[in-house]
Amino acid sequence: TGDVTYDPGFMNTANTKSSITYIDGDEGILRYRGYPIEQLAEHSSYLEVAYLLANGELPTQGQLDNFVSSVERRTLLDERFKSLFDGFPRDAHPMAVMQAGVSALSTFYQDSLDPFDEDQVRLSSYRLLAKVPTMAAYAYRVSKGHALLYPDNRLSLIENFLRLTFGFPVEEYIADPVVVRALEQLLILHADHEQNCSASAVRLVGSAQANLFTSISAGIGALSGPAHGGANAAVMEMLDEINERGMDPRDFMERVKNKEDGIRLMGFGHRVYKNYDPRAKIVKKIADDVLERLGIQDERLDLAMKLEEIALNDDYFVERKLYPNVDFYTGIIYKAMGFPTQMFTVLFAIGRMPGWIAQWNEMIHDPETKIGRPRQIYTGQPLREYAPMQART
Ligand code: CMC
């Protein structure tokens, strides 16, 4: 095996240097470009965070206005996207539709594909930030069989997204400002998380000099997995199942601890956070605020809190340093806002878009970037002769 290091899951291998996001998993710290996540969630906006992640500094008012208008005027999708979306089965998972849609951006917007042309890349970034929410809304509408609305660019990006998702053609749709702000905060919390599975996928594909759209569609594929972005939906399915079967939360936790059928407490544990996930604290607060504002009492919130309480006092979870992660409570908020479970991971993807763009940009400008090409330790057959059919048993 020579000089090859065996490191499944890249537990100890840094593939890059990065100045975007700082995480201290033992201390439960997350910062974008040096700014604590708590401060950004409180004071910043989604597009300001997107600017910060991409450019390294908070924008001045003029820079922000410019950036926001560059994004917000690009929410419209080429009309032919409609037939693309119409072609998918109605029960298609919206993440699969999104991945196909983002991939198709390279066919519609061929004037911004050159990875080494900064103006083109900037244009692609605006297009992604603007059009992905539209696509997400369309993925949902198609599944419902509802008409696709056109974006109304007098609205902010997030208001527009909510209207495209929940509005109807002849009705005025006014989003609740508390819901808009809560969604904005959730998107900020998801905006980047250094070299996670999907960001690594984006970088790996980009390292072959594939264009930004194609690289990001790979990230969406990675994010769809239940061990990554799919966890927020998996949490909701878990809570629903416990409720529907009338299971005692303690019995369920025993099954988790005994690893029966390999079940895990979804929304718990993290590769990097071994103390607590700072995002989870903020999410819990948002959950309380949104449910109160909307006057919703969701028994799943009580169940989730019960499971958390059991876990935090149980040796199995304490010894393995398993705490609630960002996804433990997000689903309850998304449900209260009216999103079906299948859309949860799509919302994560909208949130993560600024991070993927920033990671891809950093990769493409880094003179030390090499094509991502892991090694292996071969465990197969040694050399042998091709056997003719009649000699095989
Ligand atoms: N429930 C029960 N046991 C768990 C859990 C869990 N959620 N997570 C880890 N463990 C156990 C695991 O069985 C193992 O036990 P043992 O030492 O007895 O074999 C030990 O803890 C270490 O687990 P691991 O799989 O080696 O840890 P990892 O760092 O490879 O995995 C993880 C991290 C997030 C994939 C994992 O904790 C997990 O599957 N969690 C549930 C899914 C989830 O919530 N994912 C969202 C992550 S945050 C958002 C995102 O990244 O998208």
Coordinates of C-alpha atoms and ligand atoms in Angstrom, one line a residue:
T1 CA 0.0 0.0 0.0
G2 CA 3.1 2.2 0.0
D3 CA 2.5 5.8 1.1
V4 CA -1.3 5.7 1.0
T5 CA -3.2 6.6 4.2
Y6 CA -6.4 4.7 4.9
D7 CA -9.0 7.2 6.1
P8 CA -12.6 6.2 5.4
G9 CA -15.0 9.1 5.5
F10 CA -12.0 11.5 5.6
M11 CA -12.2 11.6 9.4
N12 CA -8.6 13.0 9.6
T13 CA -7.8 14.3 6.1
A14 CA -8.1 18.0 5.2
N15 CA -8.6 18.3 1.4
T16 CA -8.3 22.0 1.4
K17 CA -7.4 25.2 3.3
S18 CA -10.4 27.5 3.7
S19 CA -11.1 30.9 5.1
I20 CA -14.9 30.7 4.9
T21 CA -16.3 28.9 7.9
Y22 CA -14.8 28.1 11.3
I23 CA -16.2 25.4 13.4
D24 CA -15.0 24.3 16.8
G25 CA -16.8 21.1 17.5
D26 CA -15.8 20.7 21.1
E27 CA -16.8 24.2 22.0
G28 CA -19.9 24.3 19.8
I29 CA -18.7 27.3 17.8
L30 CA -19.7 28.2 14.3
R31 CA -18.6 31.4 12.5
Y32 CA -18.9 32.6 8.9
R33 CA -15.9 34.7 7.9
G34 CA -15.2 35.2 11.6
Y35 CA -18.7 36.3 12.5
P36 CA -20.6 34.2 15.1
I37 CA -23.6 32.4 13.8
E38 CA -25.7 33.8 16.7
Q39 CA -25.1 37.4 15.6
L40 CA -25.7 36.7 11.9
A41 CA -28.9 34.9 12.7
E42 CA -30.1 37.8 14.7
H43 CA -29.0 40.8 12.6
S44 CA -28.3 39.7 9.1
S45 CA -30.3 38.8 6.0
Y46 CA -30.0 35.7 3.8
L47 CA -28.6 37.7 0.9
E48 CA -26.2 39.7 3.1
V49 CA -24.8 36.3 4.4
A50 CA -24.5 35.1 0.8
Y51 CA -22.5 38.2 0.0
L52 CA -20.4 37.8 3.1
L53 CA -19.6 34.1 2.4
A54 CA -18.7 34.9 -1.3
N55 CA -16.7 38.1 -0.7
G56 CA -15.2 37.6 2.8
E57 CA -16.6 41.0 4.1
L58 CA -19.9 42.4 5.1
P59 CA -21.2 44.7 2.3
T60 CA -21.7 48.4 2.6
Q61 CA -25.3 49.5 2.0
G62 CA -24.5 50.3 -1.7
Q63 CA -22.8 46.9 -2.2
L64 CA -25.7 45.1 -0.6
D65 CA -28.4 47.0 -2.6
N66 CA -26.5 46.2 -5.8
F67 CA -26.1 42.5 -4.8
V68 CA -29.8 42.1 -3.8
S69 CA -31.1 43.7 -7.0
S70 CA -28.7 41.6 -9.1
V71 CA -30.3 38.5 -7.5
E72 CA -33.9 39.5 -7.1
R73 CA -34.4 40.5 -10.7
R74 CA -33.3 37.1 -11.9
T75 CA -36.0 34.9 -10.3
L76 CA -37.7 34.1 -13.6
L77 CA -37.0 30.8 -15.2
D78 CA -36.9 30.2 -18.9
E79 CA -40.4 29.3 -20.0
R80 CA -39.3 25.9 -21.2
F81 CA -38.5 24.9 -17.6
K82 CA -42.3 24.5 -17.3
S83 CA -42.3 21.6 -19.7
L84 CA -39.3 20.2 -18.0
F85 CA -41.1 20.1 -14.7
D86 CA -44.3 19.0 -16.3
G87 CA -42.5 15.9 -17.6
F88 CA -41.7 14.5 -14.1
P89 CA -44.2 12.1 -12.4
R90 CA -46.3 14.0 -9.9
D91 CA -45.0 11.9 -7.0
A92 CA -41.3 12.7 -7.9
H93 CA -39.3 13.7 -4.8
P94 CA -38.8 17.5 -5.0
M95 CA -35.1 17.1 -4.3
A96 CA -34.8 14.9 -7.4
V97 CA -36.7 17.6 -9.4
M98 CA -34.4 20.3 -8.0
Q99 CA -31.3 18.4 -8.8
A100 CA -32.5 17.9 -12.4
G101 CA -33.5 21.6 -12.6
V102 CA -30.2 22.9 -11.4
S103 CA -28.4 20.6 -13.7
A104 CA -30.6 21.9 -16.6
L105 CA -29.4 25.5 -15.9
S106 CA -26.3 24.6 -17.8
T107 CA -28.4 24.0 -20.9
F108 CA -30.4 27.2 -20.6
Y109 CA -27.8 29.7 -19.4
Q110 CA -24.8 28.8 -21.6
D111 CA -23.4 32.3 -21.4
S112 CA -22.2 31.8 -17.8
L113 CA -20.5 28.4 -17.8
D114 CA -16.8 29.3 -18.0
P115 CA -15.3 28.4 -14.5
F116 CA -12.4 30.8 -15.1
D117 CA -14.3 33.9 -16.2
E118 CA -15.1 35.9 -13.0
D119 CA -18.0 37.8 -14.6
Q120 CA -19.6 34.6 -15.8
V121 CA -19.2 32.9 -12.5
R122 CA -20.8 36.0 -10.8
L123 CA -23.7 35.8 -13.2
S124 CA -24.1 32.1 -12.5
S125 CA -24.1 32.8 -8.7
Y126 CA -26.9 35.4 -9.1
R127 CA -28.9 33.0 -11.2
L128 CA -28.5 30.2 -8.7
L129 CA -29.5 32.3 -5.7
A130 CA -32.5 33.7 -7.6
K131 CA -33.8 30.7 -9.6
V132 CA -33.3 27.9 -7.1
P133 CA -36.1 29.2 -4.9
T134 CA -38.4 29.5 -7.9
M135 CA -37.5 25.9 -8.9
A136 CA -38.1 24.7 -5.4
A137 CA -41.6 26.3 -5.4
Y138 CA -42.3 24.7 -8.8
A139 CA -41.2 21.3 -7.6
Y140 CA -43.8 21.6 -4.9
R141 CA -46.6 23.0 -7.1
V142 CA -46.0 20.2 -9.7
S143 CA -46.5 17.6 -7.0
K144 CA -49.8 19.3 -6.0
G145 CA -50.9 19.7 -9.6
H146 CA -51.2 23.4 -9.1
A147 CA -50.5 26.2 -11.6
L148 CA -47.0 27.6 -11.7
L149 CA -47.0 31.3 -10.8
Y150 CA -44.6 33.9 -12.2
P151 CA -42.3 35.6 -9.7
D152 CA -43.3 39.1 -8.6
N153 CA -40.0 40.9 -8.2
R154 CA -41.5 43.7 -6.2
L155 CA -41.3 41.2 -3.3
S156 CA -38.1 40.1 -1.5
L157 CA -36.5 36.8 -2.5
I158 CA -38.0 35.0 0.5
E159 CA -41.5 36.6 0.2
N160 CA -41.5 35.7 -3.5
F161 CA -40.6 32.1 -2.7
L162 CA -43.4 31.8 -0.2
R163 CA -45.8 33.3 -2.7
L164 CA -44.7 31.1 -5.5
T165 CA -45.1 28.1 -3.2
F166 CA -48.4 28.9 -1.4
G167 CA -50.0 31.6 -3.4
F168 CA -52.8 31.3 -6.0
P169 CA -53.0 33.1 -9.4
V170 CA -56.0 35.3 -8.6
E171 CA -55.4 36.0 -5.0
E172 CA -53.0 38.4 -3.3
Y173 CA -50.6 36.5 -1.1
I174 CA -49.2 38.3 1.9
A175 CA -46.7 36.4 3.9
D176 CA -46.7 36.7 7.7
P177 CA -43.6 38.8 8.5
V178 CA -42.8 36.5 11.4
V179 CA -42.7 33.5 9.0
V180 CA -40.6 35.4 6.5
R181 CA -38.0 36.3 9.2
A182 CA -38.0 32.8 10.7
L183 CA -37.4 31.3 7.3
E184 CA -34.7 33.8 6.6
Q185 CA -33.0 32.9 9.9
L186 CA -33.2 29.2 9.1
L187 CA -31.6 29.8 5.7
I188 CA -28.8 31.7 7.4
L189 CA -28.2 28.9 9.8
H190 CA -27.9 26.5 6.9
A191 CA -25.8 28.7 4.7
D192 CA -22.5 27.0 5.1
H193 CA -20.8 24.3 7.2
E194 CA -17.3 24.0 5.8
Q195 CA -16.3 20.7 4.3
N196 CA -19.5 18.6 4.8
C197 CA -20.5 15.9 2.4
S198 CA -22.3 18.1 -0.1
A199 CA -19.8 21.0 -0.1
S200 CA -17.1 18.4 -0.6
A201 CA -19.1 16.9 -3.5
V202 CA -19.4 20.4 -5.0
R203 CA -15.6 21.0 -4.7
L204 CA -14.8 17.5 -6.0
V205 CA -16.9 17.9 -9.1
G206 CA -15.6 21.5 -9.6
S207 CA -12.0 20.4 -9.2
A208 CA -12.5 18.6 -12.6
Q209 CA -13.4 22.2 -13.9
A210 CA -17.0 21.3 -14.3
N211 CA -19.2 24.5 -14.3
L212 CA -20.8 25.9 -11.2
F213 CA -24.4 24.7 -12.0
T214 CA -23.2 21.1 -12.6
S215 CA -21.1 21.1 -9.5
I216 CA -23.9 22.4 -7.4
S217 CA -26.3 19.8 -8.8
A218 CA -23.9 17.2 -7.4
G219 CA -24.2 19.0 -4.0
I220 CA -27.9 18.7 -4.1
G221 CA -27.6 15.0 -4.7
A222 CA -25.4 14.6 -1.7
L223 CA -27.7 16.7 0.4
S224 CA -30.7 14.5 -0.4
G225 CA -29.2 11.6 1.7
P226 CA -30.8 10.9 5.1
A227 CA -27.5 11.0 6.9
H228 CA -27.0 14.6 5.6
G229 CA -29.8 17.0 4.6
G230 CA -32.4 14.4 4.4
A231 CA -32.2 14.1 8.2
N232 CA -34.8 17.0 8.7
A233 CA -37.4 15.0 6.9
A234 CA -36.3 11.8 8.6
V235 CA -36.9 13.4 12.0
M236 CA -40.4 14.3 11.0
E237 CA -41.1 10.7 9.7
M238 CA -39.7 9.3 13.0
L239 CA -41.9 11.6 15.1
D240 CA -45.0 10.7 13.1
E241 CA -44.2 7.0 13.3
I242 CA -43.8 7.1 17.1
N243 CA -47.1 9.0 17.4
E244 CA -49.0 6.9 14.9
R245 CA -47.9 3.6 16.5
G246 CA -48.7 5.1 20.0
M247 CA -45.2 4.1 21.1
D248 CA -43.8 5.1 24.4
P249 CA -40.8 7.5 23.8
R250 CA -38.8 5.5 26.3
D251 CA -39.4 2.2 24.4
F252 CA -38.4 3.9 21.2
M253 CA -35.2 5.1 22.8
E254 CA -34.4 1.6 24.0
R255 CA -34.8 0.4 20.4
V256 CA -32.3 3.1 19.3
K257 CA -29.8 2.1 22.0
N258 CA -30.1 -1.6 21.1
K259 CA -29.6 -0.6 17.4
E260 CA -32.7 -2.6 16.5
D261 CA -32.9 -2.6 12.7
G262 CA -30.1 0.0 12.7
I263 CA -32.4 2.8 13.8
R264 CA -30.9 6.0 15.0
L265 CA -32.4 8.9 16.7
M266 CA -32.6 11.2 13.7
G267 CA -31.6 14.8 14.2
F268 CA -29.0 13.7 16.8
G269 CA -25.3 13.4 16.5
H270 CA -22.8 15.2 14.3
R271 CA -19.5 14.4 12.8
V272 CA -17.9 17.6 14.1
Y273 CA -20.0 18.9 17.0
K274 CA -19.3 16.7 20.0
N275 CA -20.6 19.1 22.6
Y276 CA -23.6 20.8 21.1
D277 CA -24.7 22.2 17.8
P278 CA -25.0 26.0 18.2
R279 CA -27.5 26.1 15.4
A280 CA -29.9 23.8 17.3
K281 CA -30.2 26.3 20.1
I282 CA -31.3 29.0 17.8
V283 CA -33.7 26.7 15.9
K284 CA -35.4 25.7 19.1
K285 CA -36.1 29.4 19.9
I286 CA -37.4 30.0 16.4
A287 CA -39.7 26.9 16.7
D288 CA -41.1 28.3 19.9
D289 CA -41.7 31.8 18.4
V290 CA -43.3 30.5 15.1
L291 CA -45.6 28.0 16.8
E292 CA -46.7 30.7 19.2
R293 CA -47.3 33.3 16.5
L294 CA -49.2 30.9 14.3
G295 CA -51.2 29.6 17.3
I296 CA -50.1 26.0 16.5
Q297 CA -49.9 23.3 19.1
D298 CA -47.9 20.4 17.6
E299 CA -47.7 17.3 19.7
R300 CA -44.6 16.5 17.7
L301 CA -42.8 19.4 19.4
D302 CA -43.6 17.9 22.8
L303 CA -42.5 14.5 21.6
A304 CA -39.2 15.9 20.3
M305 CA -38.5 17.7 23.6
K306 CA -39.2 14.4 25.4
L307 CA -36.8 12.5 23.3
E308 CA -34.2 15.2 23.8
E309 CA -34.6 15.1 27.5
I310 CA -34.3 11.3 27.6
A311 CA -31.2 11.4 25.4
L312 CA -29.4 14.1 27.4
N313 CA -29.8 12.0 30.6
D314 CA -28.9 8.7 29.1
D315 CA -25.3 7.2 29.2
Y316 CA -25.6 5.9 25.6
F317 CA -26.0 9.3 24.2
V318 CA -23.8 11.2 26.7
E319 CA -20.8 8.8 26.2
R320 CA -21.1 9.1 22.4
K321 CA -21.5 12.8 22.7
L322 CA -24.7 12.8 20.8
Y323 CA -26.7 16.1 21.0
P324 CA -29.5 17.6 18.9
N325 CA -28.2 18.9 15.6
V326 CA -29.6 21.7 13.4
D327 CA -32.2 19.3 11.9
F328 CA -33.9 18.2 15.1
Y329 CA -36.4 21.0 15.4
T330 CA -36.4 22.5 11.9
G331 CA -39.1 20.1 10.5
I332 CA -41.5 21.2 13.2
I333 CA -41.1 24.8 12.0
Y334 CA -41.4 24.0 8.4
K335 CA -44.5 21.9 9.0
A336 CA -46.1 24.9 10.9
M337 CA -45.3 27.1 7.9
G338 CA -47.2 24.7 5.7
F339 CA -44.4 22.8 4.0
P340 CA -44.9 19.0 3.4
T341 CA -42.1 16.8 4.8
Q342 CA -40.7 16.2 1.3
M343 CA -39.9 19.9 1.0
F344 CA -37.7 20.1 4.1
T345 CA -34.5 19.1 2.4
V346 CA -35.3 21.4 -0.5
L347 CA -35.4 24.3 2.0
F348 CA -32.0 23.1 3.3
A349 CA -30.7 23.2 -0.2
I350 CA -31.9 26.8 -0.7
G351 CA -30.2 27.7 2.6
R352 CA -26.9 26.0 1.6
M353 CA -26.7 27.6 -1.9
P354 CA -24.5 30.5 -0.7
G355 CA -22.1 28.1 1.0
W356 CA -21.8 25.9 -2.0
I357 CA -21.1 28.9 -4.2
A358 CA -18.5 30.3 -1.9
Q359 CA -16.8 26.9 -1.5
W360 CA -16.7 26.4 -5.2
N361 CA -15.3 29.8 -5.8
E362 CA -12.6 29.3 -3.2
M363 CA -11.7 26.0 -4.8
I364 CA -11.5 27.5 -8.3
H365 CA -9.2 30.4 -7.2
D366 CA -6.9 28.4 -5.0
P367 CA -3.6 27.8 -6.8
E368 CA -3.1 24.7 -4.7
T369 CA -6.3 23.0 -6.0
K370 CA -5.8 19.7 -7.7
I371 CA -8.3 17.5 -9.2
G372 CA -9.9 15.5 -6.4
R373 CA -8.8 12.0 -6.8
P374 CA -8.6 9.8 -3.6
R375 CA -6.5 6.8 -3.5
Q376 CA -7.6 3.3 -2.5
I377 CA -6.2 0.1 -0.9
Y378 CA -6.9 -2.6 -3.4
T379 CA -8.3 -5.8 -1.8
G380 CA -9.3 -7.7 -5.0
Q381 CA -8.0 -10.7 -6.9
P382 CA -4.3 -10.8 -7.9
L383 CA -3.6 -11.2 -11.6
R384 CA -5.4 -14.2 -13.2
E385 CA -6.0 -15.5 -16.7
Y386 CA -9.3 -14.8 -18.6
A387 CA -11.4 -18.1 -18.3
P388 CA -13.3 -19.2 -21.4
M389 CA -17.0 -19.8 -20.8
Q390 CA -16.9 -23.6 -20.9
A391 CA -14.2 -23.6 -18.2
R392 CA -16.3 -21.6 -15.7
T393 CA -18.2 -23.3 -12.9
Ligands
CMC1 N1 -28.7 7.7 17.2 C1 -28.2 6.7 17.8 N2 -26.9 6.4 17.8 C2 -26.1 7.2 17.1 C3 -26.5 8.3 16.4 C4 -27.9 8.6 16.5 N3 -28.4 9.6 15.8 N4 -25.5 9.0 15.8 C5 -24.4 8.3 16.1 N5 -24.7 7.2 16.9 C6 -23.8 6.2 17.5 C7 -23.3 5.2 16.4 O1 -24.2 4.1 16.4 C8 -22.0 4.9 17.0 O2 -22.1 4.0 18.1 P1 -21.0 2.8 18.4 O3 -19.8 3.5 18.8 O4 -21.7 2.0 19.4 O5 -20.9 2.1 17.0 C9 -21.5 6.2 17.5 O6 -22.7 6.9 17.9 C10 -20.7 7.1 16.6 O7 -21.4 7.2 15.4 P2 -20.8 7.4 13.9 O8 -21.8 6.9 12.9 O9 -19.4 6.8 13.9 O10 -20.6 9.0 13.9 P3 -20.4 9.8 12.6 O11 -19.6 11.0 13.0 O12 -19.9 9.0 11.5 O13 -21.9 10.2 12.1 C11 -23.9 11.4 11.8 C12 -22.5 11.5 12.3 C13 -24.6 12.7 11.7 C14 -24.0 10.7 10.4 C15 -24.7 10.4 12.8 O14 -24.7 11.0 14.1 C16 -26.2 10.2 12.4 O15 -26.4 9.3 11.6 N6 -27.1 11.0 12.9 C17 -28.5 10.9 12.5 C18 -28.7 11.6 11.2 C19 -28.7 13.1 11.3 O16 -29.3 13.7 12.2 N7 -27.9 13.7 10.4 C20 -27.9 15.2 10.3 C21 -26.5 15.7 10.6 S1 -26.5 17.5 10.8 C22 -27.0 18.2 9.3 C23 -26.3 17.7 8.1 O17 -25.1 17.5 8.1 O18 -27.0 17.6 7.1

